[in-house]
XYZ file of C-alpha atoms in Angstrom:
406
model
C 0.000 0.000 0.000
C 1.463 3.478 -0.924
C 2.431 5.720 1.610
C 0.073 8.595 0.460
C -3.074 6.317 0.733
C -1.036 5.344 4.535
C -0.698 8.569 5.497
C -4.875 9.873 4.565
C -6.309 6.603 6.610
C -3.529 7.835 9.560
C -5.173 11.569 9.119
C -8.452 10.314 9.135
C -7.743 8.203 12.890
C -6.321 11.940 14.651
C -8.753 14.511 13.149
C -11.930 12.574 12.298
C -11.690 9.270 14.783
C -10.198 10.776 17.895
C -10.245 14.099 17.219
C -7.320 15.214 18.491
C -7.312 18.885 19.597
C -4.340 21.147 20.268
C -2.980 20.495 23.217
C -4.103 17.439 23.959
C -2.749 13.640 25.262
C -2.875 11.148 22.713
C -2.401 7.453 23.474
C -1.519 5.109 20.824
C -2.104 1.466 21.174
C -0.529 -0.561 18.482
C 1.043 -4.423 17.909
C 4.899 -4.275 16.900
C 4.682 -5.560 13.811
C 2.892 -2.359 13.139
C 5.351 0.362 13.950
C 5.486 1.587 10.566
C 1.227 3.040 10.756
C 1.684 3.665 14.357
C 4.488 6.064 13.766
C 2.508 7.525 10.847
C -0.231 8.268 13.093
C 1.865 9.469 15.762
C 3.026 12.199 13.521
C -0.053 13.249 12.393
C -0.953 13.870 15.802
C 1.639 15.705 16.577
C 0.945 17.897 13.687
C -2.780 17.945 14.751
C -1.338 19.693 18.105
C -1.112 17.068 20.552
C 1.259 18.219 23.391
C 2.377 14.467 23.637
C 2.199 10.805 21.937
C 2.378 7.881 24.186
C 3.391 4.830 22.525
C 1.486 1.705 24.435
C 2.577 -1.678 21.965
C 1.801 -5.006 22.066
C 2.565 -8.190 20.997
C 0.366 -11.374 20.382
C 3.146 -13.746 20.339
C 4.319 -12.546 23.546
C 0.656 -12.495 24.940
C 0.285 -16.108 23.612
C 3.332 -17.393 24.534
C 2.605 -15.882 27.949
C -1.126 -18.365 28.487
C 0.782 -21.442 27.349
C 3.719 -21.194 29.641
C 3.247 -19.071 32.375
C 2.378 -19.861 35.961
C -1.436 -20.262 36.523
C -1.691 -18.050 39.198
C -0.517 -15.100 37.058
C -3.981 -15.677 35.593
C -6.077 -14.477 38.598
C -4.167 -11.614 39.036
C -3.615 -7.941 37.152
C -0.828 -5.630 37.706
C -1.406 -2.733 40.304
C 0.660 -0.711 37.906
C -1.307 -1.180 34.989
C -4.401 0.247 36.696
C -2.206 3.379 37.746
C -1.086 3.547 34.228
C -4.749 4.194 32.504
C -5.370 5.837 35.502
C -2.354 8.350 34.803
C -3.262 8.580 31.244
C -7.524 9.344 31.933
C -6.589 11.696 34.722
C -5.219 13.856 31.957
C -8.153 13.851 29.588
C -6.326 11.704 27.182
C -7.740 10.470 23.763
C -7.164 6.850 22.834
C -6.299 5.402 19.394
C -6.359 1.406 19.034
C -4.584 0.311 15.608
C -5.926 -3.437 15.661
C -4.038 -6.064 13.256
C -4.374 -9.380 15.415
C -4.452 -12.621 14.209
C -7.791 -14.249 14.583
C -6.495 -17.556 15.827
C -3.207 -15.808 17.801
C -5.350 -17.326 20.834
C -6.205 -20.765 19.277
C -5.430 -24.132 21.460
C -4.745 -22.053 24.738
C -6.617 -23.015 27.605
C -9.844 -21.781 28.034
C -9.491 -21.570 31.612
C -6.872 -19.452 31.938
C -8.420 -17.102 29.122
C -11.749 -16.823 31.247
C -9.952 -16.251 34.331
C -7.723 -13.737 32.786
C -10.574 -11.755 30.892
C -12.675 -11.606 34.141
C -9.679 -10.222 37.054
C -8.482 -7.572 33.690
C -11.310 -6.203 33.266
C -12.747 -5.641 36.749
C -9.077 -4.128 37.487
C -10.122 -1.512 34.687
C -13.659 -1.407 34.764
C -13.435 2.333 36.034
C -11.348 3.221 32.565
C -13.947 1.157 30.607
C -16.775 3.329 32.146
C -15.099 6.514 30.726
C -14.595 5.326 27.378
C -18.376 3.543 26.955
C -19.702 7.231 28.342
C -17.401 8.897 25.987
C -15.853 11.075 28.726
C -13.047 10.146 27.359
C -12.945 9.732 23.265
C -10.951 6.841 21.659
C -10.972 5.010 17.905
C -10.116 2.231 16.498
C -9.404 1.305 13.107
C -7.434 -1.736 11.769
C -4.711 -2.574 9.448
C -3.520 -5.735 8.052
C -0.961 -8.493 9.182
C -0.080 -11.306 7.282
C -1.785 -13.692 9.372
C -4.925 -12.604 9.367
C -4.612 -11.439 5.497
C -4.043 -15.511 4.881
C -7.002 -16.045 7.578
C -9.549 -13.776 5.344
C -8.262 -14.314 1.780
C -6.488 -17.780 2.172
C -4.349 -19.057 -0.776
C -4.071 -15.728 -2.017
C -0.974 -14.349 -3.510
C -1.406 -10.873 -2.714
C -3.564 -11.344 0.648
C -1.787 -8.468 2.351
C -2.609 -6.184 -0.265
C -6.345 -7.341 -0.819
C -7.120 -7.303 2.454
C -5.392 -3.644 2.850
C -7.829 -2.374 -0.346
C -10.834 -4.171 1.600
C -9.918 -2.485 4.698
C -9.780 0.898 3.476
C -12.787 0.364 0.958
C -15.054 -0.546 4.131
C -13.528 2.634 5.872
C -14.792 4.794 3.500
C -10.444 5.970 3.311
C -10.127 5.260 -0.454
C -11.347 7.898 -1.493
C -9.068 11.193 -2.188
C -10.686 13.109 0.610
C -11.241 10.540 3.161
C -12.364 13.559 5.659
C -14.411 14.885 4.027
C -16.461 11.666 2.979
C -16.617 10.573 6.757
C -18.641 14.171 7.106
C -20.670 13.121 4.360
C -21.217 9.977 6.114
C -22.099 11.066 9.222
C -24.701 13.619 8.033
C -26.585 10.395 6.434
C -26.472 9.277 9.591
C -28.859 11.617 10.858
C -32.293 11.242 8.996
C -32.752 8.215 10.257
C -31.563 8.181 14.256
C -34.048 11.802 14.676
C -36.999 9.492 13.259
C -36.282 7.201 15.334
C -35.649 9.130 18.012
C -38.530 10.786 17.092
C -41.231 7.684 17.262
C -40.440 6.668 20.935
C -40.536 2.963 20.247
C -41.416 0.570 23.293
C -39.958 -2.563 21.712
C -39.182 -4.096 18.400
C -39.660 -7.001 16.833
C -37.338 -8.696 14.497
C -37.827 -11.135 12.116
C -35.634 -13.255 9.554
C -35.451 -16.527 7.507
C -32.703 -18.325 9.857
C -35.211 -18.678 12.719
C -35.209 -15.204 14.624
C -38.336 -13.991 16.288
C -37.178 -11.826 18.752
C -39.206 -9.115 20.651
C -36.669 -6.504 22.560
C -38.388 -4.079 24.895
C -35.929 -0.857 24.875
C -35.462 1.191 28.003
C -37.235 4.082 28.493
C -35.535 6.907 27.894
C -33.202 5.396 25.227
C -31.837 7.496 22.754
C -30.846 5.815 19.268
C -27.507 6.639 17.880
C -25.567 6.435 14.961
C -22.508 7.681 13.420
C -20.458 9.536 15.048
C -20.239 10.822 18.992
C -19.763 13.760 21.163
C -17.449 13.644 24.218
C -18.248 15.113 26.974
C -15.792 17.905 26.607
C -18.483 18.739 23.307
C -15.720 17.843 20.545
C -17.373 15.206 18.013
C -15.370 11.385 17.277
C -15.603 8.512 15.644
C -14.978 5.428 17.750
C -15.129 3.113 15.119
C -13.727 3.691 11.604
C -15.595 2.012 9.919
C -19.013 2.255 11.434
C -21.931 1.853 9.887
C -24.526 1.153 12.157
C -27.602 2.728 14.546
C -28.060 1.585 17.801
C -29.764 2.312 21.216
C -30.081 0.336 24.492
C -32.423 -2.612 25.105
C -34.134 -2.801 28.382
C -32.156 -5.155 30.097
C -35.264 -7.013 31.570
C -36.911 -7.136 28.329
C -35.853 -9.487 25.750
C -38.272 -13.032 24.246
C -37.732 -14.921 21.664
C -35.041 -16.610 19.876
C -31.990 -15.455 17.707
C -30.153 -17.387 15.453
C -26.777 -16.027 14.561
C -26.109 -14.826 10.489
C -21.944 -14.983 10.900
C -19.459 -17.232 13.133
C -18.104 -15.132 16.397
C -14.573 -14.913 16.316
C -13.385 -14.687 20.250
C -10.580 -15.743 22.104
C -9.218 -17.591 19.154
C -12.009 -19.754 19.020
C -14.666 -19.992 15.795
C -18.098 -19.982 17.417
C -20.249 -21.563 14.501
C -24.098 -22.347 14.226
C -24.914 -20.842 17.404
C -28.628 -19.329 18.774
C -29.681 -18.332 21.981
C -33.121 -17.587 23.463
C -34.145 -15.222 25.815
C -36.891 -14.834 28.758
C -37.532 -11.537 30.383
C -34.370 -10.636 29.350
C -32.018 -13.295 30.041
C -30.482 -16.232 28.287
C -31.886 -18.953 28.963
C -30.694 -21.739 26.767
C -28.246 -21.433 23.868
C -26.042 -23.816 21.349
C -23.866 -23.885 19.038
C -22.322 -26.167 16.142
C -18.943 -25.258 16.814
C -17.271 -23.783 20.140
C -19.911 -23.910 22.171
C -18.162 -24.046 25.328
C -16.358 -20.553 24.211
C -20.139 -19.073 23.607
C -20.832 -20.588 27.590
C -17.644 -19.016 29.092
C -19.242 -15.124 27.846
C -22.077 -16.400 30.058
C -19.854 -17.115 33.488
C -18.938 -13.624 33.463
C -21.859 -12.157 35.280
C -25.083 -11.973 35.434
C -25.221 -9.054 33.191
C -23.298 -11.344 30.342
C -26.429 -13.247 30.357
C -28.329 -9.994 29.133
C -28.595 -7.291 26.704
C -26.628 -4.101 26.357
C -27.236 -3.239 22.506
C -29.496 -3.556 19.492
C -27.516 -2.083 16.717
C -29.058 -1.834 13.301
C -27.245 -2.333 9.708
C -28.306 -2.163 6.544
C -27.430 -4.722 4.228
C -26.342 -2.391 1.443
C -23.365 -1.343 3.424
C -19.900 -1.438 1.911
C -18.843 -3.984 3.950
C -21.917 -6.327 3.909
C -21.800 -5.897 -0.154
C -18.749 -7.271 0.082
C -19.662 -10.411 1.233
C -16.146 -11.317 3.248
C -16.109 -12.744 6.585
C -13.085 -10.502 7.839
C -13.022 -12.528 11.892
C -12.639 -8.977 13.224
C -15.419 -8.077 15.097
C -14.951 -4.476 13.794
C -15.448 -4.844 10.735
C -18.223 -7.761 11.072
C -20.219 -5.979 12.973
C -20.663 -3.375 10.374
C -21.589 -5.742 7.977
C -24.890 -7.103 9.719
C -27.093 -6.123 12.280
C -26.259 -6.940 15.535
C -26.832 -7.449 18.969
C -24.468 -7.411 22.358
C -24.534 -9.503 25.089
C -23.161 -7.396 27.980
C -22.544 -3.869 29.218
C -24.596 -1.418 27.443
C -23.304 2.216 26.275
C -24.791 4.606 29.036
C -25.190 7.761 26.562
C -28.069 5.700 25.142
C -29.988 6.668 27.834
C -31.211 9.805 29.205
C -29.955 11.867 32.171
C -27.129 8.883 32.708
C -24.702 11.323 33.316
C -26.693 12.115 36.267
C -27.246 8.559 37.631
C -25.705 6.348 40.051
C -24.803 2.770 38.378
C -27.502 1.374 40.316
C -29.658 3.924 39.062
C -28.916 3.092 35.937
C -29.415 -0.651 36.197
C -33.161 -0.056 37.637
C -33.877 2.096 34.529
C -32.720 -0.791 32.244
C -29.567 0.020 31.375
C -27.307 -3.174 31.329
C -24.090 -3.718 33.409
C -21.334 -6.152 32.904
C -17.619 -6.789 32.417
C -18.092 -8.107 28.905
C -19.653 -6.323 25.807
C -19.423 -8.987 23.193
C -21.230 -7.870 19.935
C -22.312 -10.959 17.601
C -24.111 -10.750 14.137
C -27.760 -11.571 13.380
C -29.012 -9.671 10.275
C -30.016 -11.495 7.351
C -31.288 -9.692 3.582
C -34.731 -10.371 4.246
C -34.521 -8.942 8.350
C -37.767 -7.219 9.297
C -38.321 -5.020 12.018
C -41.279 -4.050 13.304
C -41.138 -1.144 15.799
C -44.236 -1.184 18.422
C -45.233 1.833 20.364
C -46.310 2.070 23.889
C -50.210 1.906 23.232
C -48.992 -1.460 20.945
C -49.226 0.586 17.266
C -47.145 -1.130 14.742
C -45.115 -0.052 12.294
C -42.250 -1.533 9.948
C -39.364 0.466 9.449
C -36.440 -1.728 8.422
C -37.847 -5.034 5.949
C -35.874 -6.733 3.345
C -32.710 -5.715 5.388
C -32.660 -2.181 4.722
C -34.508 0.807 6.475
C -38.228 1.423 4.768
C-alpha cells in the first residue's frame, strides 16, 4: 500500500476518529509488527497539536506465549501498575487510538481456563477506565490494518492477501477515497435522517424477524436514545470510535428481551470460531443457547456475570453497506459488525440513555440500562430482516424489511 493512501487513513484516525485537539494527550495502542502506521499516526498527531504521543505496543506472540507457559496463578491476578497507568493517562483527559491487526487464531489451542480467568480479574481491574470510554468522557478510535496472518485467515491461498485485504480495509472505511475527511462528514450527516426518526417515534420494543429462525421481541429502556454515526465527548468535541461504522443503535431494556436469535456470521473470540450458534431469551435473560462449533467458548461469555447473560445493545445495519456488499467474513469483530445487524450480550453504552450522566450505576441498572464486564457484539441480520417497531399503546409499524430501512 502506498504511503500517500497510509498517510490519509492515519489523518483520518487523529482529526476525524479521535479528534485530536491542540494540546491534547494522545495514546496510541498498536502491535509491533505495526510500527510503521503507528508512527505515521503518531506524527499526524503531533501535527494535529497534541502536546504528547504515548506509545502503548503489544505483541500477540508474547501475549500467547505468555497463556501457554506461564504460571497459573498469574492468571487471577492484574498488575497494580497497569491500573495506575490508565489511571495516569484518563486523569489527563487523554484520547485513545487502538490500531488493531491481530491474528484471529493468535489465541487458538490455549486453555480456556486461563483465558476466562484472565478476561474476568483484567477487566474488573479496569472497569473504572472502561466506564469513561463507553460514556465517551473520554474519546478513543479504532481502526485496523492488516498483518499477514490474518490477510491468509480472510483471503487464504491468495498471492497478494496483504494487499487485498489492505484495499478491503480501506474500501469498508470509506479511506479510499481522495478526501477521506471529508467523505466521513458526508457519512455522518446520512447518519442523521434516520436516528431523529427514530428518536422521534419513541418505540417501546421491536420485533425482528428473519429466515434463519429469529423472532425476537426486545423491549428498549425508556428513555433510550438511538444513535448512529459519530459521537460527542463530553468535553463537546465530536469522534468517531469506530472507523468504519456503519450502524444505529440504542439500548435494550435489560429485563426485556423473548424470543429466539439465530446467529447470520461465526463469532470470532478468544481464538475460538463460534459456529451455528442461537440463543433464546426470557424476560431478558439467556436462557438456553447452542452452538455447532465452540460452544463451550459461547458458555464461558455467560460465566462472566449476570449481566453477560443480558442485553446491552441492538444495533441496526443495513445490508447495502460497503462492507456487507462485500460479502467477506473478515473474523474482526470491527469490521463484522458493520456488515450485519447486531446485537451485544453485555454492558450497554450509558449515553443511550437519558440523564445517565446524572445517575448512580444502580440507578442506571433499575432504569434498564445493562451492566457487565463483557460487551461482546455478535451478528444476526439477514437480507430479508424485518423489524417491526411497536409503540407504547402497541401501534405497529415496519421500518427496516428486506434488510434495509423502509
Amino acid at each position: 500500500m502506498d504511503n500517500a493512501h497510509l498517510k490519509k487513513y492515519a489523518e483520518l484516525l487523529v482529526r476525524s476518529g479521535g479528534n485530536v485537539q491542540s494540546g491534547q494527550l494522545v495514546v496510541i495502542g498498536c502491535g509491533v509488527e505495526d510500527a510503521y502506521f503507528a508512527r505515521l499516526v503518531q506524527e499526524c498527531a503531533y501535527d494535529a497539536g497534541a502536546k504528547d504521543v504515548v506509545m502503548n505496543w503489544f505483541d500477540d506472540v508474547s501475549v500467547r506465549n505468555r497463556y501457554l507457559r506461564a504460571n497459573s496463578s498469574v492468571f487471577d491476578e492484574f498488575p497494580q501498575w497497569r491500573v495506575d497507568w490508565y489511571k495516569h493517562h484518563d486523569d489527563r483527559g487523554a484520547v485513545y487510538l487502538h490500531i488493531d491487526s491481530s491474528d484471529p487464531d493468535y489465541l487458538s489451542g490455549v486453555d480456556p481456563d486461563r483465558l476466562r480467568r484472565f478476561s474476568k480479574v483484567s477487566s474488573m481491574a479496569t472497569k473504572a477506565h472502561s466506564a469513561l470510554t463507553m460514556s465517551n468522557a473520554l474519546r478513543w478510535s479504532v481502526c485496523a490494518v492488516p498483518s499477514p496472518a490474518w490477510a491468509k485467515k480472510v483471503f487464504p491461498g491468495v498471492p497478494d492477501a496483504v494487499d487485498k485485504l489492505w484495499a478491503a480495509i480501506l474500501k469498508g472505511a470509506r479511506a479510499d477515497g481522495s478526501d477521506p475527511i471529508a467523505d466521513w462528514k458526508t457519512h455522518s450527516e446520512n447518519f442523521t435522517n434516520r436516528v431523529e426518526y427514530l428518536n422521534r417515534m419513541r418505540f417501546d420494543a421491536l420485533r425482528i424477524t428473519t429466515g434463519l429462525g429469529t423472532d425476537l421481541t426486545i423491549g428498549l429502556a425508556k428513555n433510550h436514545i438511538w444513535a448512529g454515526g459519530g459521537d460527542i465527548g463530553k468535553d463537546g468535541v465530536p469522534f468517531f470510535p469506530n472507523l468504519p461504522t456503519e450502524e444505529i443503535f440504542t439500548m435494550p431494556d435489560r429485563m426485556r428481551a423473548d424470543g429466539r436469535v439465530v446467529a447470520s456470521m461465526p463469532l470470532s473470540r478468544q481464538g475460538n470460531l463460534i459456529e451455528g450458534f442461537e440463543m433464546t431469551f426470557k424476560d431478558g435473560l439467556v436462557v438456553s443457547y447452542k452452538a455447532e462449533k465452540n460452544e463451550q467458548t459461547l458458555a464461558d461469555i455467560f460465566t462472566m456475570d449476570e449481566g453477560a447473560k443480558r442485553l446491552g445493545e441492538v444495533a441496526l445495519v443495513a445490508d447495502s453497506s460497503p462492507i456487507s456488499r462485500m460479502g467477506t467474513l473478515f473474523y474482526n469483530t470491527l469490521f463484522d459488525e458493520n456488515a450485519s445487524s447486531h446485537l451485544a450480550l453485555g454492558k450497554a453504552y450509558p449515553n443511550n440513555m437519558e440523564g445517565s450522566a446524572e445517575m448512580a450505576e444502580e440507578e442506571r441498572v433499575a432504569a434498564g440500562c445493562n451492566d457487565s464486564l463483557v460487551h461482546v457484539d455478535f451478528m444476526f441480520g439477514t437480507p430479508d430482516m424485518k423489524v417491526v417497531g411497536i409503540s407504547a399503546d402497541g401501534h405497529e409499524t415496519v421500518f427496516f424489511e428486506n434488510g434495509e430501512f423502509v
